[in-house]
């Protein structure tokens, strides 16, 4: 089992009981998980691969995966911004798949 597969299994076991599932598009999920691991090697923490990190853990605290925006995104849209974490209904196509807008305040983009 490679590092991405290990991360997948560990996070799946932690997040599914909380109602957060990985996107059924396994290729996308594995690409995102590989990017999380790359960010961990680069910065020392797994920051969101869909956002620009500053490299300062304190400034990036809100985008360390799972980011603070995941819960409201999944609640409102059925998916987080990256489409990594989704609701069961989203995966089963029981709700519309919609674009998830960026919730991170613009002033944090280049903090």
mmCIF file of C-alpha atoms in Angstrom:
data_model
loop_
_atom_site.group_PDB
_atom_site.id
_atom_site.type_symbol
_atom_site.label_atom_id
_atom_site.label_comp_id
_atom_site.label_asym_id
_atom_site.label_seq_id
_atom_site.Cartn_x
_atom_site.Cartn_y
_atom_site.Cartn_z
ATOM 1 C CA UNK A 1 0.000 0.000 0.000
ATOM 2 C CA UNK A 2 1.466 3.366 -1.001
ATOM 3 C CA UNK A 3 1.281 6.611 1.012
ATOM 4 C CA UNK A 4 -1.782 7.921 -0.838
ATOM 5 C CA UNK A 5 -3.687 4.671 -0.253
ATOM 6 C CA UNK A 6 -2.717 4.741 3.443
ATOM 7 C CA UNK A 7 -3.888 8.333 3.789
ATOM 8 C CA UNK A 8 -7.136 7.437 2.005
ATOM 9 C CA UNK A 9 -7.867 4.575 4.406
ATOM 10 C CA UNK A 10 -6.909 6.538 7.532
ATOM 11 C CA UNK A 11 -8.971 9.587 6.626
ATOM 12 C CA UNK A 12 -11.917 7.509 5.419
ATOM 13 C CA UNK A 13 -12.084 5.737 8.793
ATOM 14 C CA UNK A 14 -11.930 9.063 10.638
ATOM 15 C CA UNK A 15 -14.303 11.099 8.484
ATOM 16 C CA UNK A 16 -17.100 8.743 7.419
ATOM 17 C CA UNK A 17 -18.439 8.364 10.972
ATOM 18 C CA UNK A 18 -18.716 12.178 11.014
ATOM 19 C CA UNK A 19 -20.789 12.147 7.802
ATOM 20 C CA UNK A 20 -18.003 13.194 5.424
ATOM 21 C CA UNK A 21 -17.293 10.893 2.501
ATOM 22 C CA UNK A 22 -14.695 10.966 -0.214
ATOM 23 C CA UNK A 23 -15.915 11.923 -3.651
ATOM 24 C CA UNK A 24 -16.850 8.792 -5.605
ATOM 25 C CA UNK A 25 -14.398 9.918 -8.327
ATOM 26 C CA UNK A 26 -11.492 7.947 -6.912
ATOM 27 C CA UNK A 27 -8.959 9.335 -9.420
ATOM 28 C CA UNK A 28 -9.768 12.905 -8.344
ATOM 29 C CA UNK A 29 -9.583 11.912 -4.682
ATOM 30 C CA UNK A 30 -6.203 10.239 -5.099
ATOM 31 C CA UNK A 31 -4.861 13.271 -7.009
ATOM 32 C CA UNK A 32 -6.021 15.563 -4.193
ATOM 33 C CA UNK A 33 -4.585 13.281 -1.510
ATOM 34 C CA UNK A 34 -1.251 13.148 -3.356
ATOM 35 C CA UNK A 35 -1.293 16.966 -3.400
ATOM 36 C CA UNK A 36 -2.034 17.048 0.335
ATOM 37 C CA UNK A 37 1.005 14.843 0.930
ATOM 38 C CA UNK A 38 3.087 17.061 -1.357
ATOM 39 C CA UNK A 39 2.019 20.106 0.670
ATOM 40 C CA UNK A 40 2.900 18.264 3.880
ATOM 41 C CA UNK A 41 6.398 17.657 2.517
ATOM 42 C CA UNK A 42 6.668 21.259 1.313
ATOM 43 C CA UNK A 43 5.191 23.106 4.312
ATOM 44 C CA UNK A 44 5.080 20.571 7.129
ATOM 45 C CA UNK A 45 1.271 20.439 7.163
ATOM 46 C CA UNK A 46 -1.455 19.272 4.793
ATOM 47 C CA UNK A 47 -2.970 22.467 3.497
ATOM 48 C CA UNK A 48 -5.736 22.522 0.942
ATOM 49 C CA UNK A 49 -4.372 21.690 -2.508
ATOM 50 C CA UNK A 50 -7.009 23.919 -4.129
ATOM 51 C CA UNK A 51 -5.802 27.101 -2.441
ATOM 52 C CA UNK A 52 -2.520 28.986 -2.291
ATOM 53 C CA UNK A 53 -0.692 28.443 0.986
ATOM 54 C CA UNK A 54 1.625 31.027 2.478
ATOM 55 C CA UNK A 55 3.925 28.505 4.141
ATOM 56 C CA UNK A 56 3.123 30.042 7.525
ATOM 57 C CA UNK A 57 1.144 27.491 9.510
ATOM 58 C CA UNK A 58 -0.576 30.166 11.622
ATOM 59 C CA UNK A 59 -1.730 32.122 8.555
ATOM 60 C CA UNK A 60 -2.821 28.920 6.815
ATOM 61 C CA UNK A 61 -4.614 27.431 9.826
ATOM 62 C CA UNK A 62 -8.013 27.863 8.156
ATOM 63 C CA UNK A 63 -6.972 25.839 5.083
ATOM 64 C CA UNK A 64 -5.312 22.885 6.796
ATOM 65 C CA UNK A 65 -7.309 19.915 5.577
ATOM 66 C CA UNK A 66 -10.031 19.409 6.513
ATOM 67 C CA UNK A 67 -10.356 23.170 6.274
ATOM 68 C CA UNK A 68 -12.701 25.231 8.399
ATOM 69 C CA UNK A 69 -14.868 25.829 5.336
ATOM 70 C CA UNK A 70 -15.636 22.150 4.749
ATOM 71 C CA UNK A 71 -18.520 21.919 7.201
ATOM 72 C CA UNK A 72 -20.527 24.873 5.854
ATOM 73 C CA UNK A 73 -19.705 23.899 2.248
ATOM 74 C CA UNK A 74 -20.892 20.311 2.665
ATOM 75 C CA UNK A 75 -23.946 21.468 4.599
ATOM 76 C CA UNK A 76 -24.965 23.967 1.900
ATOM 77 C CA UNK A 77 -23.658 22.358 -1.312
ATOM 78 C CA UNK A 78 -23.052 18.709 -0.420
ATOM 79 C CA UNK A 79 -19.359 19.118 -1.221
ATOM 80 C CA UNK A 80 -16.329 21.009 -0.008
ATOM 81 C CA UNK A 81 -14.602 23.530 -2.282
ATOM 82 C CA UNK A 82 -12.182 20.894 -3.673
ATOM 83 C CA UNK A 83 -14.846 18.198 -4.024
ATOM 84 C CA UNK A 84 -12.659 15.949 -1.863
ATOM 85 C CA UNK A 85 -15.196 15.599 0.946
ATOM 86 C CA UNK A 86 -18.845 15.215 0.050
ATOM 87 C CA UNK A 87 -22.098 14.140 1.615
ATOM 88 C CA UNK A 88 -23.563 10.720 0.987
ATOM 89 C CA UNK A 89 -26.437 12.364 -0.908
ATOM 90 C CA UNK A 90 -23.941 14.164 -3.193
ATOM 91 C CA UNK A 91 -22.176 10.900 -4.041
ATOM 92 C CA UNK A 92 -25.507 9.193 -4.684
ATOM 93 C CA UNK A 93 -26.594 12.120 -6.910
ATOM 94 C CA UNK A 94 -29.660 12.736 -4.739
ATOM 95 C CA UNK A 95 -28.843 16.449 -4.667
ATOM 96 C CA UNK A 96 -27.703 18.668 -7.535
ATOM 97 C CA UNK A 97 -23.965 18.928 -8.108
ATOM 98 C CA UNK A 98 -23.299 22.646 -7.966
ATOM 99 C CA UNK A 99 -20.255 24.896 -8.006
ATOM 100 C CA UNK A 100 -18.975 25.551 -4.483
ATOM 101 C CA UNK A 101 -17.874 29.188 -4.169
ATOM 102 C CA UNK A 102 -14.741 30.158 -2.276
ATOM 103 C CA UNK A 103 -15.558 31.057 1.344
ATOM 104 C CA UNK A 104 -12.037 32.025 2.357
ATOM 105 C CA UNK A 105 -11.930 35.802 2.812
ATOM 106 C CA UNK A 106 -9.911 37.554 0.070
ATOM 107 C CA UNK A 107 -7.632 39.195 2.650
ATOM 108 C CA UNK A 108 -6.320 35.724 3.547
ATOM 109 C CA UNK A 109 -5.350 34.852 -0.009
ATOM 110 C CA UNK A 110 -1.974 36.547 0.157
ATOM 111 C CA UNK A 111 -1.631 36.933 3.906
#
